[in-house]
């Protein structure tokens, strides 16, 4: 089993859970934890929308279709999911990024996504 990076969010606090229904995360522990083996950097806790799900499907990552052979029921709008940081950045650049939770977004997302881009989409952004 790979060793997890420290479980800290982008604000430097303890990483909060993203979702246990559906269960998410590279480690399928409900958190957007990561490690060096997580090539996709599944670190951004998103609240998916129909627009984002369609965008992701268009790009070849169908997150909405159930895949029972993998124990995956498919996502629906409103579900929370640990997204790959690069996919979030791509969606943000195409104006279809979902809302996110900073408290549940791993600090390693900052290797790919600027903090200000995350804050602009956060439902839990700190007071400015």
PDB file of N, CA and C in Angstrom, residues 6-91:
ATOM      1  N   UNK A   6       1.013  13.847   3.716  1.00  0.00           N
ATOM      2  CA  UNK A   6       0.301  14.396   4.877  1.00  0.00           C
ATOM      3  C   UNK A   6      -1.117  14.839   4.492  1.00  0.00           C
ATOM      4  N   UNK A   7      -2.076  14.538   5.342  1.00  0.00           N
ATOM      5  CA  UNK A   7      -3.488  14.846   5.079  1.00  0.00           C
ATOM      6  C   UNK A   7      -3.815  16.275   5.493  1.00  0.00           C
ATOM      7  N   UNK A   8      -3.381  17.208   4.655  1.00  0.00           N
ATOM      8  CA  UNK A   8      -3.614  18.626   4.894  1.00  0.00           C
ATOM      9  C   UNK A   8      -4.337  19.227   3.694  1.00  0.00           C
ATOM     10  N   UNK A   9      -5.183  20.210   3.967  1.00  0.00           N
ATOM     11  CA  UNK A   9      -5.893  20.857   2.863  1.00  0.00           C
ATOM     12  C   UNK A   9      -5.123  22.078   2.367  1.00  0.00           C
ATOM     13  N   UNK A  10      -5.684  22.740   1.376  1.00  0.00           N
ATOM     14  CA  UNK A  10      -5.008  23.878   0.751  1.00  0.00           C
ATOM     15  C   UNK A  10      -4.854  25.073   1.686  1.00  0.00           C
ATOM     16  N   UNK A  11      -5.567  25.083   2.790  1.00  0.00           N
ATOM     17  CA  UNK A  11      -5.459  26.160   3.768  1.00  0.00           C
ATOM     18  C   UNK A  11      -4.490  25.805   4.889  1.00  0.00           C
ATOM     19  N   UNK A  12      -3.902  24.586   4.828  1.00  0.00           N
ATOM     20  CA  UNK A  12      -2.942  24.154   5.834  1.00  0.00           C
ATOM     21  C   UNK A  12      -3.549  23.472   7.038  1.00  0.00           C
ATOM     22  N   UNK A  13      -4.846  23.226   6.996  1.00  0.00           N
ATOM     23  CA  UNK A  13      -5.546  22.557   8.097  1.00  0.00           C
ATOM     24  C   UNK A  13      -5.696  21.073   7.796  1.00  0.00           C
ATOM     25  N   UNK A  14      -6.200  20.318   8.778  1.00  0.00           N
ATOM     26  CA  UNK A  14      -6.462  18.897   8.573  1.00  0.00           C
ATOM     27  C   UNK A  14      -7.444  18.719   7.423  1.00  0.00           C
ATOM     28  N   UNK A  15      -7.184  17.747   6.577  1.00  0.00           N
ATOM     29  CA  UNK A  15      -8.025  17.478   5.404  1.00  0.00           C
ATOM     30  C   UNK A  15      -9.367  16.903   5.854  1.00  0.00           C
ATOM     31  N   UNK A  16     -10.450  17.584   5.508  1.00  0.00           N
ATOM     32  CA  UNK A  16     -11.800  17.116   5.839  1.00  0.00           C
ATOM     33  C   UNK A  16     -12.237  16.070   4.804  1.00  0.00           C
ATOM     34  N   UNK A  17     -13.195  15.249   5.182  1.00  0.00           N
ATOM     35  CA  UNK A  17     -13.745  14.255   4.264  1.00  0.00           C
ATOM     36  C   UNK A  17     -14.407  14.951   3.084  1.00  0.00           C
ATOM     37  N   UNK A  18     -14.355  14.300   1.926  1.00  0.00           N
ATOM     38  CA  UNK A  18     -15.027  14.806   0.730  1.00  0.00           C
ATOM     39  C   UNK A  18     -16.364  14.080   0.570  1.00  0.00           C
ATOM     40  N   UNK A  19     -16.340  12.745   0.503  1.00  0.00           N
ATOM     41  CA  UNK A  19     -17.594  11.997   0.353  1.00  0.00           C
ATOM     42  C   UNK A  19     -17.393  10.523   0.685  1.00  0.00           C
ATOM     43  N   UNK A  20     -18.361  10.001   1.417  1.00  0.00           N
ATOM     44  CA  UNK A  20     -18.442   8.562   1.649  1.00  0.00           C
ATOM     45  C   UNK A  20     -19.642   7.950   0.940  1.00  0.00           C
ATOM     46  N   UNK A  21     -20.450   8.803   0.289  1.00  0.00           N
ATOM     47  CA  UNK A  21     -21.604   8.320  -0.469  1.00  0.00           C
ATOM     48  C   UNK A  21     -21.810   9.227  -1.675  1.00  0.00           C
ATOM     49  N   UNK A  22     -21.158   8.962  -2.804  1.00  0.00           N
ATOM     50  CA  UNK A  22     -20.330   7.782  -3.063  1.00  0.00           C
ATOM     51  C   UNK A  22     -18.945   7.927  -2.430  1.00  0.00           C
ATOM     52  N   UNK A  23     -18.368   6.786  -2.106  1.00  0.00           N
ATOM     53  CA  UNK A  23     -17.025   6.818  -1.525  1.00  0.00           C
ATOM     54  C   UNK A  23     -16.039   7.240  -2.606  1.00  0.00           C
ATOM     55  N   UNK A  24     -15.174   8.182  -2.266  1.00  0.00           N
ATOM     56  CA  UNK A  24     -14.276   8.792  -3.243  1.00  0.00           C
ATOM     57  C   UNK A  24     -12.842   8.760  -2.768  1.00  0.00           C
ATOM     58  N   UNK A  25     -11.968   9.256  -3.597  1.00  0.00           N
ATOM     59  CA  UNK A  25     -10.561   9.402  -3.269  1.00  0.00           C
ATOM     60  C   UNK A  25      -9.697   8.319  -3.887  1.00  0.00           C
ATOM     61  N   UNK A  26      -8.457   8.649  -4.131  1.00  0.00           N
ATOM     62  CA  UNK A  26      -7.499   7.697  -4.691  1.00  0.00           C
ATOM     63  C   UNK A  26      -7.420   6.447  -3.823  1.00  0.00           C
ATOM     64  N   UNK A  27      -7.493   6.635  -2.507  1.00  0.00           N
ATOM     65  CA  UNK A  27      -7.433   5.504  -1.578  1.00  0.00           C
ATOM     66  C   UNK A  27      -8.820   4.953  -1.245  1.00  0.00           C
ATOM     67  N   UNK A  28      -9.868   5.528  -1.838  1.00  0.00           N
ATOM     68  CA  UNK A  28     -11.261   5.173  -1.543  1.00  0.00           C
ATOM     69  C   UNK A  28     -11.500   5.181  -0.026  1.00  0.00           C
ATOM     70  N   UNK A  29     -11.042   6.300   0.574  1.00  0.00           N
ATOM     71  CA  UNK A  29     -11.214   6.497   2.014  1.00  0.00           C
ATOM     72  C   UNK A  29     -12.127   7.678   2.326  1.00  0.00           C
ATOM     73  N   UNK A  30     -12.775   8.227   1.281  1.00  0.00           N
ATOM     74  CA  UNK A  30     -13.671   9.359   1.465  1.00  0.00           C
ATOM     75  C   UNK A  30     -12.970  10.707   1.487  1.00  0.00           C
ATOM     76  N   UNK A  31     -11.643  10.701   1.429  1.00  0.00           N
ATOM     77  CA  UNK A  31     -10.832  11.918   1.452  1.00  0.00           C
ATOM     78  C   UNK A  31     -10.048  12.039   0.151  1.00  0.00           C
ATOM     79  N   UNK A  32      -9.643  13.259  -0.183  1.00  0.00           N
ATOM     80  CA  UNK A  32      -8.844  13.494  -1.392  1.00  0.00           C
ATOM     81  C   UNK A  32      -7.353  13.368  -1.076  1.00  0.00           C
ATOM     82  N   UNK A  33      -7.012  12.309  -0.344  1.00  0.00           N
ATOM     83  CA  UNK A  33      -5.610  12.021  -0.050  1.00  0.00           C
ATOM     84  C   UNK A  33      -4.888  11.644  -1.326  1.00  0.00           C
ATOM     85  N   UNK A  34      -3.571  11.775  -1.299  1.00  0.00           N
ATOM     86  CA  UNK A  34      -2.771  11.463  -2.469  1.00  0.00           C
ATOM     87  C   UNK A  34      -1.433  10.890  -2.041  1.00  0.00           C
ATOM     88  N   UNK A  35      -0.654  10.484  -3.020  1.00  0.00           N
ATOM     89  CA  UNK A  35       0.681   9.939  -2.802  1.00  0.00           C
ATOM     90  C   UNK A  35       1.423  10.018  -4.132  1.00  0.00           C
ATOM     91  N   UNK A  36       2.672   9.632  -4.127  1.00  0.00           N
ATOM     92  CA  UNK A  36       3.463   9.726  -5.364  1.00  0.00           C
ATOM     93  C   UNK A  36       2.924   8.814  -6.457  1.00  0.00           C
ATOM     94  N   UNK A  37       2.239   7.729  -6.102  1.00  0.00           N
ATOM     95  CA  UNK A  37       1.679   6.815  -7.093  1.00  0.00           C
ATOM     96  C   UNK A  37       0.395   7.335  -7.742  1.00  0.00           C
ATOM     97  N   UNK A  38      -0.206   8.360  -7.165  1.00  0.00           N
ATOM     98  CA  UNK A  38      -1.445   8.948  -7.687  1.00  0.00           C
ATOM     99  C   UNK A  38      -1.098   9.873  -8.848  1.00  0.00           C
ATOM    100  N   UNK A  39      -0.914   9.296 -10.011  1.00  0.00           N
ATOM    101  CA  UNK A  39      -0.481  10.059 -11.194  1.00  0.00           C
ATOM    102  C   UNK A  39      -1.487  11.139 -11.603  1.00  0.00           C
ATOM    103  N   UNK A  40      -2.769  10.927 -11.303  1.00  0.00           N
ATOM    104  CA  UNK A  40      -3.784  11.902 -11.671  1.00  0.00           C
ATOM    105  C   UNK A  40      -3.975  13.011 -10.655  1.00  0.00           C
ATOM    106  N   UNK A  41      -3.353  12.897  -9.485  1.00  0.00           N
ATOM    107  CA  UNK A  41      -3.517  13.873  -8.411  1.00  0.00           C
ATOM    108  C   UNK A  41      -5.001  14.121  -8.130  1.00  0.00           C
ATOM    109  N   UNK A  42      -5.671  13.090  -7.611  1.00  0.00           N
ATOM    110  CA  UNK A  42      -7.100  13.141  -7.285  1.00  0.00           C
ATOM    111  C   UNK A  42      -7.284  13.937  -5.994  1.00  0.00           C
ATOM    112  N   UNK A  43      -7.109  15.243  -6.083  1.00  0.00           N
ATOM    113  CA  UNK A  43      -6.956  16.074  -4.892  1.00  0.00           C
ATOM    114  C   UNK A  43      -7.980  17.193  -4.720  1.00  0.00           C
ATOM    115  N   UNK A  44      -8.835  17.433  -5.698  1.00  0.00           N
ATOM    116  CA  UNK A  44      -9.799  18.538  -5.638  1.00  0.00           C
ATOM    117  C   UNK A  44     -11.183  17.978  -5.299  1.00  0.00           C
ATOM    118  N   UNK A  45     -11.727  18.387  -4.163  1.00  0.00           N
ATOM    119  CA  UNK A  45     -13.060  17.921  -3.750  1.00  0.00           C
ATOM    120  C   UNK A  45     -14.123  18.788  -4.426  1.00  0.00           C
ATOM    121  N   UNK A  46     -14.737  18.217  -5.447  1.00  0.00           N
ATOM    122  CA  UNK A  46     -15.715  18.948  -6.257  1.00  0.00           C
ATOM    123  C   UNK A  46     -17.141  18.519  -5.937  1.00  0.00           C
ATOM    124  N   UNK A  47     -18.050  19.450  -6.124  1.00  0.00           N
ATOM    125  CA  UNK A  47     -19.487  19.176  -6.076  1.00  0.00           C
ATOM    126  C   UNK A  47     -19.911  19.178  -7.539  1.00  0.00           C
ATOM    127  N   UNK A  48     -20.050  17.987  -8.111  1.00  0.00           N
ATOM    128  CA  UNK A  48     -20.202  17.897  -9.560  1.00  0.00           C
ATOM    129  C   UNK A  48     -21.547  18.443 -10.037  1.00  0.00           C
ATOM    130  N   UNK A  49     -21.526  18.968 -11.240  1.00  0.00           N
ATOM    131  CA  UNK A  49     -22.719  19.512 -11.894  1.00  0.00           C
ATOM    132  C   UNK A  49     -22.971  18.721 -13.174  1.00  0.00           C
ATOM    133  N   UNK A  50     -24.162  18.846 -13.717  1.00  0.00           N
ATOM    134  CA  UNK A  50     -24.472  18.198 -14.993  1.00  0.00           C
ATOM    135  C   UNK A  50     -23.530  18.712 -16.075  1.00  0.00           C
ATOM    136  N   UNK A  51     -23.250  20.011 -16.062  1.00  0.00           N
ATOM    137  CA  UNK A  51     -22.353  20.601 -17.061  1.00  0.00           C
ATOM    138  C   UNK A  51     -20.951  19.995 -16.957  1.00  0.00           C
ATOM    139  N   UNK A  52     -20.435  19.871 -15.737  1.00  0.00           N
ATOM    140  CA  UNK A  52     -19.099  19.294 -15.577  1.00  0.00           C
ATOM    141  C   UNK A  52     -19.091  17.820 -15.980  1.00  0.00           C
ATOM    142  N   UNK A  53     -20.117  17.068 -15.603  1.00  0.00           N
ATOM    143  CA  UNK A  53     -20.164  15.647 -15.966  1.00  0.00           C
ATOM    144  C   UNK A  53     -20.184  15.472 -17.483  1.00  0.00           C
ATOM    145  N   UNK A  54     -20.917  16.326 -18.185  1.00  0.00           N
ATOM    146  CA  UNK A  54     -20.945  16.271 -19.651  1.00  0.00           C
ATOM    147  C   UNK A  54     -19.574  16.626 -20.220  1.00  0.00           C
ATOM    148  N   UNK A  55     -18.916  17.625 -19.655  1.00  0.00           N
ATOM    149  CA  UNK A  55     -17.580  18.034 -20.090  1.00  0.00           C
ATOM    150  C   UNK A  55     -16.590  16.885 -19.907  1.00  0.00           C
ATOM    151  N   UNK A  56     -16.622  16.265 -18.755  1.00  0.00           N
ATOM    152  CA  UNK A  56     -15.706  15.164 -18.470  1.00  0.00           C
ATOM    153  C   UNK A  56     -15.957  13.982 -19.410  1.00  0.00           C
ATOM    154  N   UNK A  57     -17.222  13.683 -19.649  1.00  0.00           N
ATOM    155  CA  UNK A  57     -17.564  12.595 -20.569  1.00  0.00           C
ATOM    156  C   UNK A  57     -17.067  12.908 -21.979  1.00  0.00           C
ATOM    157  N   UNK A  58     -17.247  14.137 -22.410  1.00  0.00           N
ATOM    158  CA  UNK A  58     -16.789  14.570 -23.731  1.00  0.00           C
ATOM    159  C   UNK A  58     -15.280  14.361 -23.881  1.00  0.00           C
ATOM    160  N   UNK A  59     -14.552  14.557 -22.779  1.00  0.00           N
ATOM    161  CA  UNK A  59     -13.096  14.403 -22.801  1.00  0.00           C
ATOM    162  C   UNK A  59     -12.646  12.956 -22.561  1.00  0.00           C
ATOM    163  N   UNK A  60     -13.614  12.039 -22.446  1.00  0.00           N
ATOM    164  CA  UNK A  60     -13.264  10.628 -22.344  1.00  0.00           C
ATOM    165  C   UNK A  60     -13.289  10.037 -20.957  1.00  0.00           C
ATOM    166  N   UNK A  61     -13.697  10.804 -19.943  1.00  0.00           N
ATOM    167  CA  UNK A  61     -13.795  10.266 -18.588  1.00  0.00           C
ATOM    168  C   UNK A  61     -15.251  10.342 -18.149  1.00  0.00           C
ATOM    169  N   UNK A  62     -15.996   9.293 -18.459  1.00  0.00           N
ATOM    170  CA  UNK A  62     -17.429   9.232 -18.153  1.00  0.00           C
ATOM    171  C   UNK A  62     -17.619   8.892 -16.681  1.00  0.00           C
ATOM    172  N   UNK A  63     -17.968   9.897 -15.905  1.00  0.00           N
ATOM    173  CA  UNK A  63     -18.184   9.714 -14.474  1.00  0.00           C
ATOM    174  C   UNK A  63     -19.646   9.492 -14.120  1.00  0.00           C
ATOM    175  N   UNK A  64     -20.538   9.610 -15.090  1.00  0.00           N
ATOM    176  CA  UNK A  64     -21.969   9.519 -14.790  1.00  0.00           C
ATOM    177  C   UNK A  64     -22.574   8.147 -15.080  1.00  0.00           C
ATOM    178  N   UNK A  65     -21.937   7.355 -15.898  1.00  0.00           N
ATOM    179  CA  UNK A  65     -22.478   6.035 -16.235  1.00  0.00           C
ATOM    180  C   UNK A  65     -22.089   5.012 -15.171  1.00  0.00           C
ATOM    181  N   UNK A  66     -23.068   4.297 -14.623  1.00  0.00           N
ATOM    182  CA  UNK A  66     -22.746   3.262 -13.631  1.00  0.00           C
ATOM    183  C   UNK A  66     -21.829   2.195 -14.219  1.00  0.00           C
ATOM    184  N   UNK A  67     -20.893   1.735 -13.417  1.00  0.00           N
ATOM    185  CA  UNK A  67     -19.979   0.651 -13.776  1.00  0.00           C
ATOM    186  C   UNK A  67     -20.000  -0.370 -12.641  1.00  0.00           C
ATOM    187  N   UNK A  68     -21.071  -1.183 -12.569  1.00  0.00           N
ATOM    188  CA  UNK A  68     -21.215  -2.117 -11.445  1.00  0.00           C
ATOM    189  C   UNK A  68     -20.051  -3.091 -11.304  1.00  0.00           C
ATOM    190  N   UNK A  69     -19.384  -3.404 -12.418  1.00  0.00           N
ATOM    191  CA  UNK A  69     -18.245  -4.324 -12.340  1.00  0.00           C
ATOM    192  C   UNK A  69     -17.088  -3.738 -11.528  1.00  0.00           C
ATOM    193  N   UNK A  70     -17.117  -2.408 -11.325  1.00  0.00           N
ATOM    194  CA  UNK A  70     -16.105  -1.741 -10.506  1.00  0.00           C
ATOM    195  C   UNK A  70     -16.705  -1.202  -9.212  1.00  0.00           C
ATOM    196  N   UNK A  71     -17.964  -1.548  -8.944  1.00  0.00           N
ATOM    197  CA  UNK A  71     -18.635  -1.046  -7.752  1.00  0.00           C
ATOM    198  C   UNK A  71     -18.896   0.444  -7.812  1.00  0.00           C
ATOM    199  N   UNK A  72     -19.085   0.972  -9.027  1.00  0.00           N
ATOM    200  CA  UNK A  72     -19.282   2.407  -9.235  1.00  0.00           C
ATOM    201  C   UNK A  72     -20.692   2.660  -9.741  1.00  0.00           C
ATOM    202  N   UNK A  73     -21.472   3.400  -8.964  1.00  0.00           N
ATOM    203  CA  UNK A  73     -22.874   3.659  -9.301  1.00  0.00           C
ATOM    204  C   UNK A  73     -23.046   4.807 -10.296  1.00  0.00           C
ATOM    205  N   UNK A  74     -21.981   5.530 -10.592  1.00  0.00           N
ATOM    206  CA  UNK A  74     -22.082   6.710 -11.454  1.00  0.00           C
ATOM    207  C   UNK A  74     -22.424   7.932 -10.625  1.00  0.00           C
ATOM    208  N   UNK A  75     -21.896   9.058 -11.021  1.00  0.00           N
ATOM    209  CA  UNK A  75     -22.147  10.299 -10.292  1.00  0.00           C
ATOM    210  C   UNK A  75     -23.344  11.036 -10.865  1.00  0.00           C
ATOM    211  N   UNK A  76     -23.993  11.789 -10.012  1.00  0.00           N
ATOM    212  CA  UNK A  76     -25.104  12.643 -10.422  1.00  0.00           C
ATOM    213  C   UNK A  76     -24.842  14.041  -9.883  1.00  0.00           C
ATOM    214  N   UNK A  77     -25.444  15.054 -10.492  1.00  0.00           N
ATOM    215  CA  UNK A  77     -25.234  16.415 -10.003  1.00  0.00           C
ATOM    216  C   UNK A  77     -25.477  16.509  -8.496  1.00  0.00           C
ATOM    217  N   UNK A  78     -24.569  17.190  -7.826  1.00  0.00           N
ATOM    218  CA  UNK A  78     -24.648  17.348  -6.377  1.00  0.00           C
ATOM    219  C   UNK A  78     -23.743  16.404  -5.612  1.00  0.00           C
ATOM    220  N   UNK A  79     -23.322  15.303  -6.259  1.00  0.00           N
ATOM    221  CA  UNK A  79     -22.382  14.393  -5.604  1.00  0.00           C
ATOM    222  C   UNK A  79     -21.045  15.094  -5.433  1.00  0.00           C
ATOM    223  N   UNK A  80     -20.339  14.719  -4.390  1.00  0.00           N
ATOM    224  CA  UNK A  80     -18.984  15.221  -4.173  1.00  0.00           C
ATOM    225  C   UNK A  80     -18.008  14.131  -4.585  1.00  0.00           C
ATOM    226  N   UNK A  81     -16.900  14.552  -5.221  1.00  0.00           N
ATOM    227  CA  UNK A  81     -15.961  13.600  -5.812  1.00  0.00           C
ATOM    228  C   UNK A  81     -14.573  14.209  -5.852  1.00  0.00           C
ATOM    229  N   UNK A  82     -13.560  13.408  -5.596  1.00  0.00           N
ATOM    230  CA  UNK A  82     -12.169  13.874  -5.690  1.00  0.00           C
ATOM    231  C   UNK A  82     -11.742  13.862  -7.150  1.00  0.00           C
ATOM    232  N   UNK A  83     -11.648  15.032  -7.737  1.00  0.00           N
ATOM    233  CA  UNK A  83     -11.257  15.180  -9.139  1.00  0.00           C
ATOM    234  C   UNK A  83      -9.750  15.265  -9.277  1.00  0.00           C
ATOM    235  N   UNK A  84      -9.287  14.888 -10.446  1.00  0.00           N
ATOM    236  CA  UNK A  84      -7.893  15.137 -10.798  1.00  0.00           C
ATOM    237  C   UNK A  84      -7.710  16.651 -10.901  1.00  0.00           C
ATOM    238  N   UNK A  85      -6.635  17.136 -10.309  1.00  0.00           N
ATOM    239  CA  UNK A  85      -6.394  18.580 -10.306  1.00  0.00           C
ATOM    240  C   UNK A  85      -6.296  19.140 -11.721  1.00  0.00           C
ATOM    241  N   UNK A  86      -5.676  18.393 -12.624  1.00  0.00           N
ATOM    242  CA  UNK A  86      -5.542  18.898 -14.002  1.00  0.00           C
ATOM    243  C   UNK A  86      -6.896  18.971 -14.701  1.00  0.00           C
ATOM    244  N   UNK A  87      -7.812  18.051 -14.406  1.00  0.00           N
ATOM    245  CA  UNK A  87      -9.148  18.117 -15.012  1.00  0.00           C
ATOM    246  C   UNK A  87      -9.920  19.304 -14.461  1.00  0.00           C
ATOM    247  N   UNK A  88      -9.781  19.581 -13.154  1.00  0.00           N
ATOM    248  CA  UNK A  88     -10.433  20.758 -12.593  1.00  0.00           C
ATOM    249  C   UNK A  88      -9.903  22.015 -13.280  1.00  0.00           C
ATOM    250  N   UNK A  89      -8.575  22.120 -13.421  1.00  0.00           N
ATOM    251  CA  UNK A  89      -7.978  23.289 -14.057  1.00  0.00           C
ATOM    252  C   UNK A  89      -8.471  23.431 -15.494  1.00  0.00           C
ATOM    253  N   UNK A  90      -8.547  22.324 -16.195  1.00  0.00           N
ATOM    254  CA  UNK A  90      -9.042  22.338 -17.575  1.00  0.00           C
ATOM    255  C   UNK A  90     -10.490  22.829 -17.617  1.00  0.00           C
ATOM    256  N   UNK A  91     -11.321  22.325 -16.715  1.00  0.00           N
ATOM    257  CA  UNK A  91     -12.722  22.749 -16.656  1.00  0.00           C
ATOM    258  C   UNK A  91     -12.827  24.228 -16.291  1.00  0.00           C
TER     259      UNK A  91
END
